[in-house]
Amino acid sequence: MRDRWELTGDPIYLTLGGIEPRKNSIRLLQAFAQVLKTHPNAQLVVAGGATLFDYQAYRDAFFALVRQLGLEGDRALILPGVIADADLPALYHLADAFVFPSVKEGWGLVLLEAIASGLPVITSNQAPFTEFLSPTQALLVDPYSVEAIAHAMRQVADKQVAAALVENSQSIPSQYSWETSAKLHVSYYQHLLESSPETYARNPLSSSMV
């Protein structure tokens, strides 16, 4: 895989989800262009394919920016397309940091996968990410600020910063294992079964149960 995509960068930044508005792909590309000024050997891997929605205008704007920045055909920007599930673990382990400045997500499964793979992560300073990540566990940035994203990407290139983030975040994936999630669901439904509507209205579920 390293040879197939010529992943020789230092550092190698990875993001998953393809090119679309909610993934904040254009701002990420703009931030990466800033990072290249101080880290000329860096690479950005944007993996993922098209979605069911029509984002062609956004994709056109993305690739127009690629050309404007002089990155078309440049090995600094890697666009491998859809990655098979069997290849994802290897791709995570080839990267040095995971960058996910998404502006809208229902959850952040790829962040948990990246953390479990031993990567420091950069993500948006908004829900749902702030519901399970603290500033000591991830670099939380304003997703609408290109400068903030670029600054975090430079920060995480520091091996001491990266190592601290990895160490502080390693307990997180186990908190969201299938077993743990199943137990929380059982507890939630048990609470509902044991509570009358009046009781539930007076005593809503605590945040620890949802």
JSON list of N, CA and C in Angstrom, two decimals, residues 62-109:
[
{"chain": "A", "resi": 62, "resn": "PHE", "atom": "N", "xyz": [-13.44, 21.87, -5.46]},
{"chain": "A", "resi": 62, "resn": "PHE", "atom": "CA", "xyz": [-12.28, 21.27, -4.82]},
{"chain": "A", "resi": 62, "resn": "PHE", "atom": "C", "xyz": [-11.16, 21.06, -5.83]},
{"chain": "A", "resi": 63, "resn": "PHE", "atom": "N", "xyz": [-11.48, 20.47, -6.96]},
{"chain": "A", "resi": 63, "resn": "PHE", "atom": "CA", "xyz": [-10.44, 20.16, -7.94]},
{"chain": "A", "resi": 63, "resn": "PHE", "atom": "C", "xyz": [-9.94, 21.42, -8.65]},
{"chain": "A", "resi": 64, "resn": "ALA", "atom": "N", "xyz": [-10.78, 22.44, -8.74]},
{"chain": "A", "resi": 64, "resn": "ALA", "atom": "CA", "xyz": [-10.30, 23.72, -9.26]},
{"chain": "A", "resi": 64, "resn": "ALA", "atom": "C", "xyz": [-9.25, 24.30, -8.32]},
{"chain": "A", "resi": 65, "resn": "LEU", "atom": "N", "xyz": [-9.50, 24.15, -7.01]},
{"chain": "A", "resi": 65, "resn": "LEU", "atom": "CA", "xyz": [-8.53, 24.63, -6.03]},
{"chain": "A", "resi": 65, "resn": "LEU", "atom": "C", "xyz": [-7.24, 23.80, -6.08]},
{"chain": "A", "resi": 66, "resn": "VAL", "atom": "N", "xyz": [-7.37, 22.50, -6.30]},
{"chain": "A", "resi": 66, "resn": "VAL", "atom": "CA", "xyz": [-6.19, 21.65, -6.45]},
{"chain": "A", "resi": 66, "resn": "VAL", "atom": "C", "xyz": [-5.30, 22.19, -7.58]},
{"chain": "A", "resi": 67, "resn": "ARG", "atom": "N", "xyz": [-5.92, 22.52, -8.70]},
{"chain": "A", "resi": 67, "resn": "ARG", "atom": "CA", "xyz": [-5.16, 23.05, -9.84]},
{"chain": "A", "resi": 67, "resn": "ARG", "atom": "C", "xyz": [-4.57, 24.42, -9.51]},
{"chain": "A", "resi": 68, "resn": "GLN", "atom": "N", "xyz": [-5.37, 25.25, -8.85]},
{"chain": "A", "resi": 68, "resn": "GLN", "atom": "CA", "xyz": [-4.90, 26.60, -8.50]},
{"chain": "A", "resi": 68, "resn": "GLN", "atom": "C", "xyz": [-3.69, 26.54, -7.58]},
{"chain": "A", "resi": 69, "resn": "LEU", "atom": "N", "xyz": [-3.68, 25.56, -6.67]},
{"chain": "A", "resi": 69, "resn": "LEU", "atom": "CA", "xyz": [-2.58, 25.42, -5.72]},
{"chain": "A", "resi": 69, "resn": "LEU", "atom": "C", "xyz": [-1.38, 24.69, -6.30]},
{"chain": "A", "resi": 70, "resn": "GLY", "atom": "N", "xyz": [-1.52, 24.21, -7.53]},
{"chain": "A", "resi": 70, "resn": "GLY", "atom": "CA", "xyz": [-0.42, 23.50, -8.16]},
{"chain": "A", "resi": 70, "resn": "GLY", "atom": "C", "xyz": [-0.23, 22.09, -7.64]},
{"chain": "A", "resi": 71, "resn": "LEU", "atom": "N", "xyz": [-1.32, 21.50, -7.12]},
{"chain": "A", "resi": 71, "resn": "LEU", "atom": "CA", "xyz": [-1.21, 20.16, -6.52]},
{"chain": "A", "resi": 71, "resn": "LEU", "atom": "C", "xyz": [-1.70, 19.05, -7.44]},
{"chain": "A", "resi": 72, "resn": "GLU", "atom": "N", "xyz": [-2.18, 19.41, -8.63]},
{"chain": "A", "resi": 72, "resn": "GLU", "atom": "CA", "xyz": [-2.65, 18.39, -9.55]},
{"chain": "A", "resi": 72, "resn": "GLU", "atom": "C", "xyz": [-1.47, 17.55, -10.02]},
{"chain": "A", "resi": 73, "resn": "GLY", "atom": "N", "xyz": [-1.55, 16.25, -9.80]},
{"chain": "A", "resi": 73, "resn": "GLY", "atom": "CA", "xyz": [-0.45, 15.37, -10.18]},
{"chain": "A", "resi": 73, "resn": "GLY", "atom": "C", "xyz": [0.71, 15.39, -9.21]},
{"chain": "A", "resi": 74, "resn": "ASP", "atom": "N", "xyz": [0.60, 16.21, -8.18]},
{"chain": "A", "resi": 74, "resn": "ASP", "atom": "CA", "xyz": [1.66, 16.31, -7.16]},
{"chain": "A", "resi": 74, "resn": "ASP", "atom": "C", "xyz": [1.44, 15.21, -6.13]},
{"chain": "A", "resi": 75, "resn": "ARG", "atom": "N", "xyz": [2.51, 14.56, -5.72]},
{"chain": "A", "resi": 75, "resn": "ARG", "atom": "CA", "xyz": [2.37, 13.45, -4.76]},
{"chain": "A", "resi": 75, "resn": "ARG", "atom": "C", "xyz": [2.13, 13.94, -3.34]},
{"chain": "A", "resi": 76, "resn": "ALA", "atom": "N", "xyz": [2.02, 15.26, -3.15]},
{"chain": "A", "resi": 76, "resn": "ALA", "atom": "CA", "xyz": [1.67, 15.77, -1.83]},
{"chain": "A", "resi": 76, "resn": "ALA", "atom": "C", "xyz": [0.22, 15.46, -1.50]},
{"chain": "A", "resi": 77, "resn": "LEU", "atom": "N", "xyz": [-0.64, 15.42, -2.52]},
{"chain": "A", "resi": 77, "resn": "LEU", "atom": "CA", "xyz": [-2.06, 15.14, -2.33]},
{"chain": "A", "resi": 77, "resn": "LEU", "atom": "C", "xyz": [-2.39, 13.79, -2.95]},
{"chain": "A", "resi": 78, "resn": "ILE", "atom": "N", "xyz": [-2.85, 12.87, -2.11]},
{"chain": "A", "resi": 78, "resn": "ILE", "atom": "CA", "xyz": [-3.15, 11.51, -2.55]},
{"chain": "A", "resi": 78, "resn": "ILE", "atom": "C", "xyz": [-4.66, 11.30, -2.47]},
{"chain": "A", "resi": 79, "resn": "LEU", "atom": "N", "xyz": [-5.28, 10.88, -3.58]},
{"chain": "A", "resi": 79, "resn": "LEU", "atom": "CA", "xyz": [-6.72, 10.64, -3.64]},
{"chain": "A", "resi": 79, "resn": "LEU", "atom": "C", "xyz": [-6.95, 9.21, -4.10]},
{"chain": "A", "resi": 80, "resn": "PRO", "atom": "N", "xyz": [-6.88, 8.25, -3.17]},
{"chain": "A", "resi": 80, "resn": "PRO", "atom": "CA", "xyz": [-6.96, 6.84, -3.55]},
{"chain": "A", "resi": 80, "resn": "PRO", "atom": "C", "xyz": [-8.36, 6.33, -3.84]},
{"chain": "A", "resi": 81, "resn": "GLY", "atom": "N", "xyz": [-9.40, 7.15, -3.59]},
{"chain": "A", "resi": 81, "resn": "GLY", "atom": "CA", "xyz": [-10.76, 6.69, -3.80]},
{"chain": "A", "resi": 81, "resn": "GLY", "atom": "C", "xyz": [-11.24, 5.79, -2.67]},
{"chain": "A", "resi": 82, "resn": "VAL", "atom": "N", "xyz": [-12.17, 4.91, -3.00]},
{"chain": "A", "resi": 82, "resn": "VAL", "atom": "CA", "xyz": [-12.74, 4.01, -2.00]},
{"chain": "A", "resi": 82, "resn": "VAL", "atom": "C", "xyz": [-11.68, 3.03, -1.50]},
{"chain": "A", "resi": 83, "resn": "ILE", "atom": "N", "xyz": [-11.62, 2.86, -0.19]},
{"chain": "A", "resi": 83, "resn": "ILE", "atom": "CA", "xyz": [-10.68, 1.92, 0.42]},
{"chain": "A", "resi": 83, "resn": "ILE", "atom": "C", "xyz": [-11.46, 0.72, 0.95]},
{"chain": "A", "resi": 84, "resn": "ALA", "atom": "N", "xyz": [-11.04, -0.47, 0.57]},
{"chain": "A", "resi": 84, "resn": "ALA", "atom": "CA", "xyz": [-11.69, -1.68, 1.07]},
{"chain": "A", "resi": 84, "resn": "ALA", "atom": "C", "xyz": [-11.51, -1.77, 2.59]},
{"chain": "A", "resi": 85, "resn": "ASP", "atom": "N", "xyz": [-12.54, -2.29, 3.25]},
{"chain": "A", "resi": 85, "resn": "ASP", "atom": "CA", "xyz": [-12.47, -2.41, 4.71]},
{"chain": "A", "resi": 85, "resn": "ASP", "atom": "C", "xyz": [-11.22, -3.17, 5.16]},
{"chain": "A", "resi": 86, "resn": "ALA", "atom": "N", "xyz": [-10.85, -4.17, 4.39]},
{"chain": "A", "resi": 86, "resn": "ALA", "atom": "CA", "xyz": [-9.68, -4.98, 4.75]},
{"chain": "A", "resi": 86, "resn": "ALA", "atom": "C", "xyz": [-8.38, -4.18, 4.69]},
{"chain": "A", "resi": 87, "resn": "ASP", "atom": "N", "xyz": [-8.38, -3.09, 3.91]},
{"chain": "A", "resi": 87, "resn": "ASP", "atom": "CA", "xyz": [-7.16, -2.28, 3.76]},
{"chain": "A", "resi": 87, "resn": "ASP", "atom": "C", "xyz": [-7.10, -1.10, 4.73]},
{"chain": "A", "resi": 88, "resn": "LEU", "atom": "N", "xyz": [-8.21, -0.79, 5.39]},
{"chain": "A", "resi": 88, "resn": "LEU", "atom": "CA", "xyz": [-8.24, 0.38, 6.27]},
{"chain": "A", "resi": 88, "resn": "LEU", "atom": "C", "xyz": [-7.23, 0.32, 7.41]},
{"chain": "A", "resi": 89, "resn": "PRO", "atom": "N", "xyz": [-7.11, -0.81, 8.12]},
{"chain": "A", "resi": 89, "resn": "PRO", "atom": "CA", "xyz": [-6.13, -0.85, 9.22]},
{"chain": "A", "resi": 89, "resn": "PRO", "atom": "C", "xyz": [-4.71, -0.50, 8.75]},
{"chain": "A", "resi": 90, "resn": "ALA", "atom": "N", "xyz": [-4.32, -1.01, 7.59]},
{"chain": "A", "resi": 90, "resn": "ALA", "atom": "CA", "xyz": [-2.98, -0.71, 7.08]},
{"chain": "A", "resi": 90, "resn": "ALA", "atom": "C", "xyz": [-2.84, 0.77, 6.76]},
{"chain": "A", "resi": 91, "resn": "LEU", "atom": "N", "xyz": [-3.89, 1.37, 6.20]},
{"chain": "A", "resi": 91, "resn": "LEU", "atom": "CA", "xyz": [-3.83, 2.78, 5.87]},
{"chain": "A", "resi": 91, "resn": "LEU", "atom": "C", "xyz": [-3.71, 3.64, 7.12]},
{"chain": "A", "resi": 92, "resn": "TYR", "atom": "N", "xyz": [-4.48, 3.31, 8.15]},
{"chain": "A", "resi": 92, "resn": "TYR", "atom": "CA", "xyz": [-4.35, 4.03, 9.42]},
{"chain": "A", "resi": 92, "resn": "TYR", "atom": "C", "xyz": [-2.92, 3.96, 9.93]},
{"chain": "A", "resi": 93, "resn": "HIS", "atom": "N", "xyz": [-2.33, 2.79, 9.85]},
{"chain": "A", "resi": 93, "resn": "HIS", "atom": "CA", "xyz": [-0.99, 2.61, 10.42]},
{"chain": "A", "resi": 93, "resn": "HIS", "atom": "C", "xyz": [0.11, 3.25, 9.58]},
{"chain": "A", "resi": 94, "resn": "LEU", "atom": "N", "xyz": [-0.18, 3.57, 8.33]},
{"chain": "A", "resi": 94, "resn": "LEU", "atom": "CA", "xyz": [0.80, 4.26, 7.50]},
{"chain": "A", "resi": 94, "resn": "LEU", "atom": "C", "xyz": [0.78, 5.77, 7.74]},
{"chain": "A", "resi": 95, "resn": "ALA", "atom": "N", "xyz": [-0.31, 6.27, 8.33]},
{"chain": "A", "resi": 95, "resn": "ALA", "atom": "CA", "xyz": [-0.44, 7.71, 8.56]},
{"chain": "A", "resi": 95, "resn": "ALA", "atom": "C", "xyz": [0.26, 8.12, 9.85]},
{"chain": "A", "resi": 96, "resn": "ASP", "atom": "N", "xyz": [0.53, 9.42, 9.95]},
{"chain": "A", "resi": 96, "resn": "ASP", "atom": "CA", "xyz": [1.11, 9.99, 11.17]},
{"chain": "A", "resi": 96, "resn": "ASP", "atom": "C", "xyz": [0.07, 10.73, 12.00]},
{"chain": "A", "resi": 97, "resn": "ALA", "atom": "N", "xyz": [-1.02, 11.17, 11.37]},
{"chain": "A", "resi": 97, "resn": "ALA", "atom": "CA", "xyz": [-2.07, 11.89, 12.08]},
{"chain": "A", "resi": 97, "resn": "ALA", "atom": "C", "xyz": [-3.36, 11.79, 11.29]},
{"chain": "A", "resi": 98, "resn": "PHE", "atom": "N", "xyz": [-4.47, 11.87, 12.01]},
{"chain": "A", "resi": 98, "resn": "PHE", "atom": "CA", "xyz": [-5.79, 11.81, 11.39]},
{"chain": "A", "resi": 98, "resn": "PHE", "atom": "C", "xyz": [-6.45, 13.17, 11.53]},
{"chain": "A", "resi": 99, "resn": "VAL", "atom": "N", "xyz": [-6.90, 13.73, 10.41]},
{"chain": "A", "resi": 99, "resn": "VAL", "atom": "CA", "xyz": [-7.48, 15.08, 10.40]},
{"chain": "A", "resi": 99, "resn": "VAL", "atom": "C", "xyz": [-8.93, 14.98, 9.94]},
{"chain": "A", "resi": 100, "resn": "PHE", "atom": "N", "xyz": [-9.85, 15.45, 10.78]},
{"chain": "A", "resi": 100, "resn": "PHE", "atom": "CA", "xyz": [-11.28, 15.27, 10.49]},
{"chain": "A", "resi": 100, "resn": "PHE", "atom": "C", "xyz": [-12.06, 16.51, 10.93]},
{"chain": "A", "resi": 101, "resn": "PRO", "atom": "N", "xyz": [-11.90, 17.64, 10.21]},
{"chain": "A", "resi": 101, "resn": "PRO", "atom": "CA", "xyz": [-12.57, 18.88, 10.60]},
{"chain": "A", "resi": 101, "resn": "PRO", "atom": "C", "xyz": [-13.99, 18.97, 10.07]},
{"chain": "A", "resi": 102, "resn": "SER", "atom": "N", "xyz": [-14.75, 17.92, 10.23]},
{"chain": "A", "resi": 102, "resn": "SER", "atom": "CA", "xyz": [-16.11, 17.85, 9.70]},
{"chain": "A", "resi": 102, "resn": "SER", "atom": "C", "xyz": [-17.01, 18.89, 10.35]},
{"chain": "A", "resi": 103, "resn": "VAL", "atom": "N", "xyz": [-17.96, 19.41, 9.57]},
{"chain": "A", "resi": 103, "resn": "VAL", "atom": "CA", "xyz": [-18.89, 20.41, 10.11]},
{"chain": "A", "resi": 103, "resn": "VAL", "atom": "C", "xyz": [-20.24, 19.80, 10.49]},
{"chain": "A", "resi": 104, "resn": "LYS", "atom": "N", "xyz": [-20.47, 18.54, 10.13]},
{"chain": "A", "resi": 104, "resn": "LYS", "atom": "CA", "xyz": [-21.74, 17.90, 10.47]},
{"chain": "A", "resi": 104, "resn": "LYS", "atom": "C", "xyz": [-21.57, 16.39, 10.47]},
{"chain": "A", "resi": 105, "resn": "GLU", "atom": "N", "xyz": [-21.77, 15.77, 11.62]},
{"chain": "A", "resi": 105, "resn": "GLU", "atom": "CA", "xyz": [-21.67, 14.31, 11.74]},
{"chain": "A", "resi": 105, "resn": "GLU", "atom": "C", "xyz": [-22.68, 13.82, 12.77]},
{"chain": "A", "resi": 106, "resn": "GLY", "atom": "N", "xyz": [-23.18, 12.62, 12.57]},
{"chain": "A", "resi": 106, "resn": "GLY", "atom": "CA", "xyz": [-24.03, 12.01, 13.57]},
{"chain": "A", "resi": 106, "resn": "GLY", "atom": "C", "xyz": [-23.19, 11.37, 14.67]},
{"chain": "A", "resi": 107, "resn": "TRP", "atom": "N", "xyz": [-21.99, 10.96, 14.30]},
{"chain": "A", "resi": 107, "resn": "TRP", "atom": "CA", "xyz": [-21.08, 10.30, 15.24]},
{"chain": "A", "resi": 107, "resn": "TRP", "atom": "C", "xyz": [-19.68, 10.43, 14.66]},
{"chain": "A", "resi": 108, "resn": "GLY", "atom": "N", "xyz": [-18.70, 9.83, 15.33]},
{"chain": "A", "resi": 108, "resn": "GLY", "atom": "CA", "xyz": [-17.33, 9.95, 14.85]},
{"chain": "A", "resi": 108, "resn": "GLY", "atom": "C", "xyz": [-16.60, 8.62, 14.88]},
{"chain": "A", "resi": 109, "resn": "LEU", "atom": "N", "xyz": [-17.17, 7.61, 14.23]},
{"chain": "A", "resi": 109, "resn": "LEU", "atom": "CA", "xyz": [-16.58, 6.28, 14.27]},
{"chain": "A", "resi": 109, "resn": "LEU", "atom": "C", "xyz": [-15.15, 6.27, 13.74]}
]
